[in-house]
Amino acid sequence: MNIQGYLDFIEQADTYKRYGKVHKVVGLMIESIGPETSIGDVCYIHNSKKSKVFLAEVVGFNQEKVLLMPYSSIKDIGPGCLVEGTNNPLKIKVGKGLIGKVIDSLGNNLDNNPLPKGLIPYPTEQDPPNPLERPTIDEPINVGIRSIDTLLTVGKGQRIGLFAGSGVGKSTLLAMIARNSSADVNVIALIGERGREVREFIEKDLGVEGLKKSIIVVATSDQPALMRIKGAYTATAISEYFRDQGLQVNLLMDSVTRVAMAQREIGLAIGEPPTTKGYTPSVFAILPRLLERTGSNQHGTITAFYTVLVDGDDMNEPIADTTRGILDGHFVLDRKLAEQGQFPAINVLKSISRVMPNITSKDDQGLAQRVRSLLATYEENQELIQIGAYKRGTSPQIDESIRFHPKIIDFLKQSTEEISSREESLRMMSDLVNGSVN
């Protein structure tokens, strides 16, 4: 037994607890004198009079003062409260026992029951995988949605953005992917959601079967900005844990835009200047760090679906534009299609999966291109067709698109209860393109 090693460890151990004192509270920010700490470390704020302890995180420094952001309400925090440094970042408990649970951003059970035994501590902030250690994406994943599996095929380890305005069906689409996908585990992050919608999503959209292989991380809109950001980091960390176990993981986050808005709140509170449309520089710094953590590594895969809210359906607003540049594809949910009753309301002509050419056969790509061509021809001439200005027989291509259009729309429509495997969807598309159309 190497006793000397233990003795050296004891000699080097820091047995002191370091404290500071709350100096000032302004808005969301707590300023303290001390303790000695670093950016990202968790601190405990003690209110001895009320025997309360609050969790906070170090988000910056002002000269020699420490800037803290609390994980909960700042009520009952005042000047003179002791601030205890831990010198450690936030860790959550993860393991297979979490599957089927609904937790908050700190990893606590939302139903107030104790967490199952056998979980291990895991840091919420990790570095993205080394680019040279990322395997190439060469295998499709079965999503169970016809329009995606055939025309916008997703690969294992791909990262996709779902771009949509409010009320176009993005939450329903995420739930369909969670229920129908062939992944081993779903990690669903509901960031900035209305409290009312959380239970509706779990019971109505996701259902019992979907919850059986899912872990849901919830940070509602009423919670502090730091909790909303940590919800995204916690969900990503849980996904990374299961990926390192060799599993295929789906990460479904709704939404990246609310994570960016929470970071903007923190940035403005610590004195960052607003730049592009009011967003602070730190927003555009954290997005790549967060989104690049998903994907493949040498153990397993995280296939990620991030919803992006587009204000007024403006696809070029700053967060949408930045996110689209980072991810491996984007699916556009079109309000016009939703108003016409086409669900899921994915506009396949405006959407793209960047890895589809690498994971599908030439025949499948040919069929998909044929359907896209027919849709594009019809859309280009839609106004002429609808007002009766187009005369049948003028263009064989337009005539063909008119004949095929109702069948293609029927093919793209899919009810929330309908499950269609990728093989079945490809066969249906082949029958559609090669079969006779009346």
Short mmCIF file of C-alpha atoms in Angstrom, two decimals:
data_model
loop_
_atom_site.label_atom_id
_atom_site.label_comp_id
_atom_site.label_asym_id
_atom_site.label_seq_id
_atom_site.Cartn_x
_atom_site.Cartn_y
_atom_site.Cartn_z
CA MET A 1 0.00 0.00 0.00
CA ASN A 2 1.37 3.41 -1.00
CA ILE A 3 0.80 5.25 2.28
CA GLN A 4 3.08 8.10 1.22
CA GLY A 5 0.70 8.99 -1.61
CA TYR A 6 -2.15 9.39 0.87
CA LEU A 7 0.02 11.45 3.19
CA ASP A 8 1.02 13.75 0.30
CA PHE A 9 -2.64 14.19 -0.65
CA ILE A 10 -3.58 15.07 2.95
CA GLU A 11 -0.72 17.55 3.17
CA GLN A 12 -1.80 19.29 -0.05
CA ALA A 13 -5.52 19.29 0.78
CA ASP A 14 -7.12 22.70 1.29
CA THR A 15 -9.16 22.33 4.48
CA TYR A 16 -10.24 25.96 4.70
CA LYS A 17 -13.69 27.21 3.73
CA ARG A 18 -13.56 30.63 2.13
CA TYR A 19 -16.37 33.11 2.56
CA GLY A 20 -17.30 36.49 1.17
CA LYS A 21 -20.13 38.92 1.93
CA VAL A 22 -22.95 40.23 -0.23
CA HIS A 23 -22.18 43.86 -0.99
CA LYS A 24 -24.91 44.90 -3.40
CA VAL A 25 -27.94 43.49 -5.27
CA VAL A 26 -28.92 45.22 -8.51
CA GLY A 27 -31.67 43.71 -10.65
CA LEU A 28 -30.69 40.09 -11.39
CA MET A 29 -27.13 40.53 -10.18
CA ILE A 30 -25.60 39.94 -6.75
CA GLU A 31 -22.25 41.61 -6.05
CA SER A 32 -20.10 40.25 -3.25
CA ILE A 33 -16.73 41.03 -1.72
CA GLY A 34 -14.99 37.64 -1.95
CA PRO A 35 -14.66 34.70 -1.83
CA GLU A 36 -11.74 33.54 -3.98
CA THR A 37 -13.42 31.81 -6.92
CA SER A 38 -13.53 31.44 -10.73
CA ILE A 39 -16.02 31.99 -13.56
CA GLY A 40 -18.59 29.18 -13.65
CA ASP A 41 -18.09 28.08 -10.04
CA VAL A 42 -21.12 27.47 -7.83
CA CYS A 43 -21.41 29.43 -4.57
CA TYR A 44 -23.75 29.11 -1.58
CA ILE A 45 -25.34 32.28 -0.23
CA HIS A 46 -26.31 31.90 3.44
CA ASN A 47 -29.07 33.88 5.14
CA SER A 48 -28.43 32.94 8.78
CA LYS A 49 -31.47 34.82 10.11
CA LYS A 50 -33.90 32.71 8.08
CA SER A 51 -31.71 29.59 7.91
CA LYS A 52 -31.84 29.60 4.12
CA VAL A 53 -29.17 28.68 1.57
CA PHE A 54 -29.28 29.83 -2.04
CA LEU A 55 -27.34 28.50 -5.01
CA ALA A 56 -25.64 31.02 -7.28
CA GLU A 57 -23.06 30.94 -10.06
CA VAL A 58 -20.09 33.22 -10.69
CA VAL A 59 -20.72 35.00 -14.00
CA GLY A 60 -18.17 37.82 -13.85
CA PHE A 61 -16.02 40.18 -11.85
CA ASN A 62 -16.12 43.95 -11.33
CA GLN A 63 -12.65 45.06 -10.24
CA GLU A 64 -12.18 42.85 -7.16
CA LYS A 65 -15.86 42.16 -6.56
CA VAL A 66 -17.55 38.88 -7.55
CA LEU A 67 -20.68 39.00 -9.73
CA LEU A 68 -23.14 36.21 -8.95
CA MET A 69 -26.34 35.10 -10.66
CA PRO A 70 -28.78 33.08 -8.49
CA TYR A 71 -30.49 29.86 -9.59
CA SER A 72 -33.67 30.90 -7.77
CA SER A 73 -35.46 34.07 -6.67
CA ILE A 74 -33.27 36.68 -4.95
CA LYS A 75 -35.88 37.23 -2.25
CA ASP A 76 -34.35 37.05 1.26
CA ILE A 77 -30.85 37.90 -0.01
CA GLY A 78 -29.47 41.11 1.46
CA PRO A 79 -26.24 42.93 2.35
CA GLY A 80 -24.03 40.98 4.72
CA CYS A 81 -25.21 37.47 3.70
CA LEU A 82 -22.28 35.07 3.70
CA VAL A 83 -21.11 33.76 0.30
CA GLU A 84 -19.39 30.37 0.43
CA GLY A 85 -17.22 29.32 -2.52
CA THR A 86 -17.14 25.69 -3.63
CA ASN A 87 -14.43 26.02 -6.33
CA ASN A 88 -16.48 23.57 -8.43
CA PRO A 89 -18.88 24.03 -11.36
CA LEU A 90 -22.44 22.70 -11.31
CA LYS A 91 -22.76 18.91 -11.36
CA ILE A 92 -25.91 16.86 -11.80
CA LYS A 93 -26.62 13.19 -11.09
CA VAL A 94 -27.09 11.00 -14.17
CA GLY A 95 -27.71 7.34 -14.93
CA LYS A 96 -30.24 4.99 -16.48
CA GLY A 97 -32.48 5.52 -13.47
CA LEU A 98 -33.36 8.97 -14.88
CA ILE A 99 -35.16 7.48 -17.90
CA GLY A 100 -38.87 8.22 -17.62
CA LYS A 101 -38.28 11.12 -15.19
CA VAL A 102 -39.04 14.84 -15.44
CA ILE A 103 -36.31 16.94 -13.82
CA ASP A 104 -35.37 20.61 -13.45
CA SER A 105 -32.18 22.34 -14.60
CA LEU A 106 -30.32 21.25 -11.44
CA GLY A 107 -31.25 17.60 -11.93
CA ASN A 108 -33.93 17.50 -9.20
CA ASN A 109 -37.12 15.48 -9.66
CA LEU A 110 -40.02 17.82 -10.45
CA ASP A 111 -42.52 15.54 -8.67
CA ASN A 112 -40.58 16.13 -5.39
CA ASN A 113 -39.72 12.44 -5.04
CA PRO A 114 -36.10 11.49 -4.30
CA LEU A 115 -33.93 10.56 -7.28
CA PRO A 116 -33.32 6.83 -7.84
CA LYS A 117 -30.15 5.27 -6.45
CA GLY A 118 -27.14 4.43 -8.59
CA LEU A 119 -26.74 7.84 -10.25
CA ILE A 120 -23.29 9.41 -10.59
CA PRO A 121 -22.20 13.10 -10.50
CA TYR A 122 -21.57 14.57 -13.94
CA PRO A 123 -20.49 18.12 -14.89
CA THR A 124 -22.94 20.12 -17.00
CA GLU A 125 -20.25 21.92 -18.98
CA GLN A 126 -18.05 19.82 -21.26
CA ASP A 127 -15.80 20.48 -24.23
CA PRO A 128 -17.04 19.43 -27.69
CA PRO A 129 -15.46 16.24 -29.10
CA ASN A 130 -12.15 16.61 -30.91
CA PRO A 131 -12.97 17.20 -34.62
CA LEU A 132 -10.58 14.44 -35.68
CA GLU A 133 -12.25 11.97 -33.31
CA ARG A 134 -15.72 12.53 -34.76
CA PRO A 135 -16.74 9.64 -37.03
CA THR A 136 -18.30 10.63 -40.34
CA ILE A 137 -22.09 10.41 -40.57
CA ASP A 138 -22.79 7.46 -42.85
CA GLU A 139 -25.99 5.84 -41.54
CA PRO A 140 -29.57 7.18 -41.63
CA ILE A 141 -31.77 7.22 -38.55
CA ASN A 142 -35.43 6.22 -38.74
CA VAL A 143 -37.39 9.29 -37.60
CA GLY A 144 -40.82 7.81 -38.39
CA ILE A 145 -42.03 10.87 -40.33
CA ARG A 146 -42.46 10.34 -44.08
CA SER A 147 -41.47 13.80 -45.29
CA ILE A 148 -38.21 13.65 -43.28
CA ASP A 149 -37.25 10.02 -43.89
CA THR A 150 -37.66 10.33 -47.67
CA LEU A 151 -36.98 13.93 -48.73
CA LEU A 152 -34.84 15.21 -45.82
CA THR A 153 -33.11 12.07 -44.54
CA VAL A 154 -31.37 12.55 -41.18
CA GLY A 155 -28.17 10.71 -40.24
CA LYS A 156 -27.13 9.36 -36.85
CA GLY A 157 -25.21 12.15 -35.16
CA GLN A 158 -26.62 14.95 -37.33
CA ARG A 159 -27.77 18.27 -35.84
CA ILE A 160 -30.94 19.79 -37.29
CA GLY A 161 -32.68 23.11 -36.69
CA LEU A 162 -36.48 23.30 -36.81
CA PHE A 163 -37.26 26.90 -37.79
CA ALA A 164 -40.79 28.06 -37.08
CA GLY A 165 -42.96 30.88 -35.84
CA SER A 166 -45.26 30.37 -32.87
CA GLY A 167 -48.17 27.97 -33.22
CA VAL A 168 -46.97 26.13 -36.35
CA GLY A 169 -46.63 22.71 -34.68
CA LYS A 170 -42.96 22.43 -33.69
CA SER A 171 -43.68 20.88 -30.25
CA THR A 172 -45.99 18.32 -31.86
CA LEU A 173 -43.30 17.49 -34.42
CA LEU A 174 -40.71 17.01 -31.65
CA ALA A 175 -43.06 14.66 -29.81
CA MET A 176 -43.63 12.62 -33.01
CA ILE A 177 -39.86 12.28 -33.47
CA ALA A 178 -39.45 11.22 -29.81
CA ARG A 179 -42.18 8.57 -30.10
CA ASN A 180 -41.38 7.21 -33.57
CA SER A 181 -37.58 7.44 -33.74
CA SER A 182 -35.33 4.37 -33.57
CA ALA A 183 -32.99 6.03 -31.00
CA ASP A 184 -32.31 4.29 -27.67
CA VAL A 185 -32.93 7.32 -25.44
CA ASN A 186 -34.63 10.70 -25.90
CA VAL A 187 -33.49 13.72 -23.90
CA ILE A 188 -36.08 16.49 -24.23
CA ALA A 189 -35.29 20.03 -23.04
CA LEU A 190 -38.27 22.38 -22.60
CA ILE A 191 -36.63 25.77 -22.19
CA GLY A 192 -38.72 28.86 -21.45
CA GLU A 193 -42.02 27.01 -21.95
CA ARG A 194 -45.26 28.13 -20.34
CA GLY A 195 -45.87 26.10 -17.20
CA ARG A 196 -49.29 25.02 -18.49
CA GLU A 197 -47.78 23.50 -21.64
CA VAL A 198 -45.31 21.21 -19.88
CA ARG A 199 -47.90 18.74 -18.63
CA GLU A 200 -49.84 18.98 -21.89
CA PHE A 201 -46.70 18.08 -23.85
CA ILE A 202 -45.93 15.11 -21.58
CA GLU A 203 -49.46 13.67 -21.42
CA LYS A 204 -50.95 14.56 -24.82
CA ASP A 205 -48.07 14.96 -27.27
CA LEU A 206 -45.44 12.58 -25.88
CA GLY A 207 -47.71 10.03 -24.22
CA VAL A 208 -46.89 7.10 -21.96
CA GLU A 209 -44.94 5.17 -24.60
CA GLY A 210 -42.79 8.17 -25.48
CA LEU A 211 -42.03 8.93 -21.82
CA LYS A 212 -40.79 5.36 -21.22
CA LYS A 213 -37.59 6.05 -23.16
CA SER A 214 -37.29 9.78 -22.46
CA ILE A 215 -35.76 12.13 -19.91
CA ILE A 216 -37.39 15.57 -19.80
CA VAL A 217 -35.55 18.65 -18.53
CA VAL A 218 -37.86 21.56 -17.75
CA ALA A 219 -37.01 25.23 -17.22
CA THR A 220 -40.19 27.30 -17.46
CA SER A 221 -40.35 30.94 -18.54
CA ASP A 222 -40.89 32.23 -14.99
CA GLN A 223 -37.54 30.87 -13.77
CA PRO A 224 -34.38 33.01 -13.59
CA ALA A 225 -32.33 33.39 -16.76
CA LEU A 226 -29.52 31.23 -15.39
CA MET A 227 -31.91 28.30 -14.81
CA ARG A 228 -33.10 28.53 -18.42
CA ILE A 229 -29.53 28.42 -19.70
CA LYS A 230 -28.61 25.59 -17.34
CA GLY A 231 -31.60 23.61 -18.63
CA ALA A 232 -29.93 23.50 -22.05
CA TYR A 233 -26.54 22.58 -20.57
CA THR A 234 -28.05 19.91 -18.30
CA ALA A 235 -29.95 18.25 -21.17
CA THR A 236 -26.81 18.28 -23.32
CA ALA A 237 -24.73 16.78 -20.49
CA ILE A 238 -27.25 13.96 -19.97
CA SER A 239 -27.13 13.25 -23.72
CA GLU A 240 -23.32 13.16 -23.60
CA TYR A 241 -23.39 10.69 -20.70
CA PHE A 242 -25.60 8.23 -22.60
CA ARG A 243 -23.60 8.76 -25.81
CA ASP A 244 -20.45 7.76 -23.92
CA GLN A 245 -22.26 4.57 -22.87
CA GLY A 246 -22.43 3.65 -26.57
CA LEU A 247 -26.12 4.49 -27.06
CA GLN A 248 -27.92 6.32 -29.87
CA VAL A 249 -29.43 9.43 -28.28
CA ASN A 250 -31.96 11.95 -29.56
CA LEU A 251 -31.63 15.43 -28.04
CA LEU A 252 -34.73 17.54 -28.69
CA MET A 253 -34.47 21.12 -27.45
CA ASP A 254 -37.33 23.63 -27.54
CA SER A 255 -35.98 26.22 -28.01
CA VAL A 256 -32.50 27.60 -28.73
CA THR A 257 -33.96 31.09 -29.14
CA ARG A 258 -35.06 31.19 -25.49
CA VAL A 259 -31.58 30.05 -24.40
CA ALA A 260 -30.15 32.99 -26.37
CA MET A 261 -32.66 35.38 -24.79
CA ALA A 262 -31.70 34.15 -21.31
CA GLN A 263 -28.01 34.71 -22.09
CA ARG A 264 -28.87 38.20 -23.32
CA GLU A 265 -30.49 38.96 -19.94
CA ILE A 266 -27.32 37.86 -18.14
CA GLY A 267 -25.05 39.72 -20.55
CA LEU A 268 -26.95 42.98 -20.11
CA ALA A 269 -27.01 42.53 -16.33
CA ILE A 270 -23.20 42.23 -16.10
CA GLY A 271 -22.65 45.22 -18.36
CA GLU A 272 -22.15 43.81 -21.87
CA PRO A 273 -23.07 46.21 -24.68
CA PRO A 274 -26.05 45.20 -26.82
CA THR A 275 -24.99 44.66 -30.44
CA THR A 276 -27.02 42.89 -33.13
CA LYS A 277 -30.73 43.62 -32.50
CA GLY A 278 -30.11 43.90 -28.75
CA TYR A 279 -28.22 40.60 -28.38
CA THR A 280 -24.93 40.77 -26.48
CA PRO A 281 -21.64 39.33 -27.81
CA SER A 282 -21.73 36.44 -25.29
CA VAL A 283 -24.89 35.09 -26.97
CA PHE A 284 -23.00 34.46 -30.19
CA ALA A 285 -20.11 32.98 -28.20
CA ILE A 286 -22.13 30.37 -26.26
CA LEU A 287 -24.24 29.11 -29.20
CA PRO A 288 -21.38 27.33 -31.03
CA ARG A 289 -20.04 25.92 -27.75
CA LEU A 290 -23.44 24.49 -26.87
CA LEU A 291 -24.44 23.18 -30.31
CA GLU A 292 -21.03 21.67 -31.14
CA ARG A 293 -21.18 19.40 -28.08
CA THR A 294 -23.72 17.15 -29.78
CA GLY A 295 -23.04 14.83 -32.72
CA SER A 296 -20.95 11.65 -32.86
CA ASN A 297 -17.90 10.50 -30.99
CA GLN A 298 -16.04 7.18 -30.91
CA HIS A 299 -18.60 5.69 -28.49
CA GLY A 300 -22.09 6.68 -29.68
CA THR A 301 -24.19 9.36 -31.32
CA ILE A 302 -26.36 12.31 -30.35
CA THR A 303 -28.81 13.22 -33.09
CA ALA A 304 -30.00 16.71 -32.12
CA PHE A 305 -33.14 18.62 -33.09
CA TYR A 306 -33.19 22.27 -32.01
CA THR A 307 -36.24 24.45 -32.51
CA VAL A 308 -35.58 28.07 -33.43
CA LEU A 309 -38.33 30.66 -33.03
CA VAL A 310 -38.36 33.10 -35.93
CA ASP A 311 -39.93 36.47 -35.09
CA GLY A 312 -42.62 37.29 -37.61
CA ASP A 313 -41.42 34.27 -39.66
CA ASP A 314 -38.21 36.23 -40.41
CA MET A 315 -35.68 33.54 -41.31
CA ASN A 316 -32.78 36.03 -41.30
CA GLU A 317 -33.08 37.34 -37.74
CA PRO A 318 -29.75 37.06 -35.81
CA ILE A 319 -30.31 33.85 -33.81
CA ALA A 320 -31.88 31.99 -36.76
CA ASP A 321 -29.06 33.08 -39.06
CA THR A 322 -26.32 32.12 -36.58
CA THR A 323 -27.88 28.77 -35.72
CA ARG A 324 -28.45 27.85 -39.37
CA GLY A 325 -24.74 28.39 -40.03
CA ILE A 326 -23.69 26.06 -37.19
CA LEU A 327 -26.06 23.12 -37.72
CA ASP A 328 -26.00 20.34 -40.34
CA GLY A 329 -29.38 21.15 -41.83
CA HIS A 330 -32.57 23.11 -41.32
CA PHE A 331 -36.26 22.22 -41.60
CA VAL A 332 -38.61 25.16 -42.16
CA LEU A 333 -42.12 24.87 -40.74
CA ASP A 334 -44.34 27.01 -42.93
CA ARG A 335 -47.31 28.87 -41.44
CA LYS A 336 -49.04 28.85 -44.83
CA LEU A 337 -48.94 25.02 -44.96
CA ALA A 338 -50.26 24.82 -41.38
CA GLU A 339 -53.16 27.11 -42.32
CA GLN A 340 -53.95 24.75 -45.22
CA GLY A 341 -54.11 21.80 -42.79
CA GLN A 342 -50.86 20.12 -43.90
CA PHE A 343 -49.16 18.65 -40.84
CA PRO A 344 -46.31 18.32 -40.21
CA ALA A 345 -46.04 21.72 -41.91
CA ILE A 346 -42.50 21.18 -43.26
CA ASN A 347 -41.76 23.15 -46.41
CA VAL A 348 -39.46 20.62 -48.10
CA LEU A 349 -38.40 23.11 -50.80
CA LYS A 350 -37.00 25.54 -48.22
CA SER A 351 -35.50 22.79 -46.05
CA ILE A 352 -32.26 20.87 -46.43
CA SER A 353 -30.39 17.98 -44.83
CA ARG A 354 -26.70 18.53 -45.57
CA VAL A 355 -25.67 14.90 -45.02
CA MET A 356 -28.47 13.30 -47.06
CA PRO A 357 -26.25 12.72 -50.16
CA ASN A 358 -23.79 10.74 -48.00
CA ILE A 359 -26.30 8.42 -46.32
CA THR A 360 -28.81 7.57 -49.07
CA SER A 361 -28.56 5.56 -52.28
CA LYS A 362 -28.59 7.13 -55.75
CA ASP A 363 -32.04 5.63 -56.37
CA ASP A 364 -33.48 7.19 -53.21
CA GLN A 365 -31.92 10.55 -54.07
CA GLY A 366 -33.39 10.32 -57.57
CA LEU A 367 -36.89 9.69 -56.20
CA ALA A 368 -36.56 12.57 -53.72
CA GLN A 369 -35.32 14.92 -56.43
CA ARG A 370 -38.24 13.93 -58.65
CA VAL A 371 -40.78 14.79 -55.91
CA ARG A 372 -39.01 18.08 -55.18
CA SER A 373 -39.02 18.97 -58.88
CA LEU A 374 -42.76 18.33 -59.17
CA LEU A 375 -43.46 20.41 -56.05
CA ALA A 376 -41.23 23.27 -57.26
CA THR A 377 -42.89 23.37 -60.69
CA TYR A 378 -46.36 23.50 -59.13
CA GLU A 379 -45.37 26.20 -56.62
CA GLU A 380 -43.81 28.41 -59.33
CA ASN A 381 -47.04 28.35 -61.31
CA GLN A 382 -49.53 28.09 -58.43
CA GLU A 383 -51.09 31.52 -58.91
CA LEU A 384 -51.69 30.96 -62.63
CA ILE A 385 -53.20 27.55 -61.94
CA GLN A 386 -55.50 28.75 -59.15
CA ILE A 387 -56.94 31.73 -61.04
CA GLY A 388 -57.46 29.63 -64.17
CA ALA A 389 -54.94 31.56 -66.30
CA TYR A 390 -52.97 28.43 -67.16
CA LYS A 391 -54.27 26.46 -70.14
CA ARG A 392 -53.82 22.69 -69.96
CA GLY A 393 -51.42 21.38 -72.60
CA THR A 394 -49.25 24.50 -72.73
CA SER A 395 -46.41 22.87 -70.73
CA PRO A 396 -45.99 19.11 -70.19
CA GLN A 397 -44.01 19.78 -66.97
CA ILE A 398 -46.77 21.93 -65.46
CA ASP A 399 -49.45 19.46 -66.53
CA GLU A 400 -47.51 16.66 -64.84
CA SER A 401 -47.06 18.67 -61.62
CA ILE A 402 -50.81 19.36 -61.53
CA ARG A 403 -51.58 15.64 -61.85
CA PHE A 404 -49.10 14.62 -59.15
CA HIS A 405 -49.72 17.45 -56.67
CA PRO A 406 -52.72 16.01 -54.73
CA LYS A 407 -50.94 12.66 -54.33
CA ILE A 408 -47.74 14.32 -53.12
CA ILE A 409 -49.62 16.39 -50.54
CA ASP A 410 -51.41 13.25 -49.28
CA PHE A 411 -48.01 11.56 -49.02
CA LEU A 412 -46.52 14.45 -47.01
CA LYS A 413 -49.46 14.66 -44.58
CA GLN A 414 -49.16 12.47 -41.50
CA SER A 415 -51.32 12.37 -38.39
CA THR A 416 -49.67 12.43 -34.97
CA GLU A 417 -50.73 8.83 -34.25
CA GLU A 418 -49.47 7.43 -37.59
CA ILE A 419 -46.10 5.64 -37.57
CA SER A 420 -44.30 5.01 -40.83
CA SER A 421 -40.93 3.24 -40.99
CA ARG A 422 -38.28 4.56 -43.35
CA GLU A 423 -38.52 1.46 -45.58
CA GLU A 424 -42.28 1.81 -45.82
CA SER A 425 -42.01 5.53 -46.58
CA LEU A 426 -39.45 4.92 -49.35
CA ARG A 427 -41.70 2.26 -50.88
CA MET A 428 -44.66 4.66 -50.80
CA MET A 429 -42.57 7.38 -52.48
CA SER A 430 -41.43 4.93 -55.16
CA ASP A 431 -45.05 3.87 -55.84
CA LEU A 432 -46.02 7.54 -55.99
CA VAL A 433 -43.34 8.51 -58.53
CA ASN A 434 -43.37 5.36 -60.66
CA GLY A 435 -47.03 4.46 -60.39
CA SER A 436 -49.86 5.74 -62.55
CA VAL A 437 -51.57 8.94 -61.47
CA ASN A 438 -55.16 9.56 -62.52
#
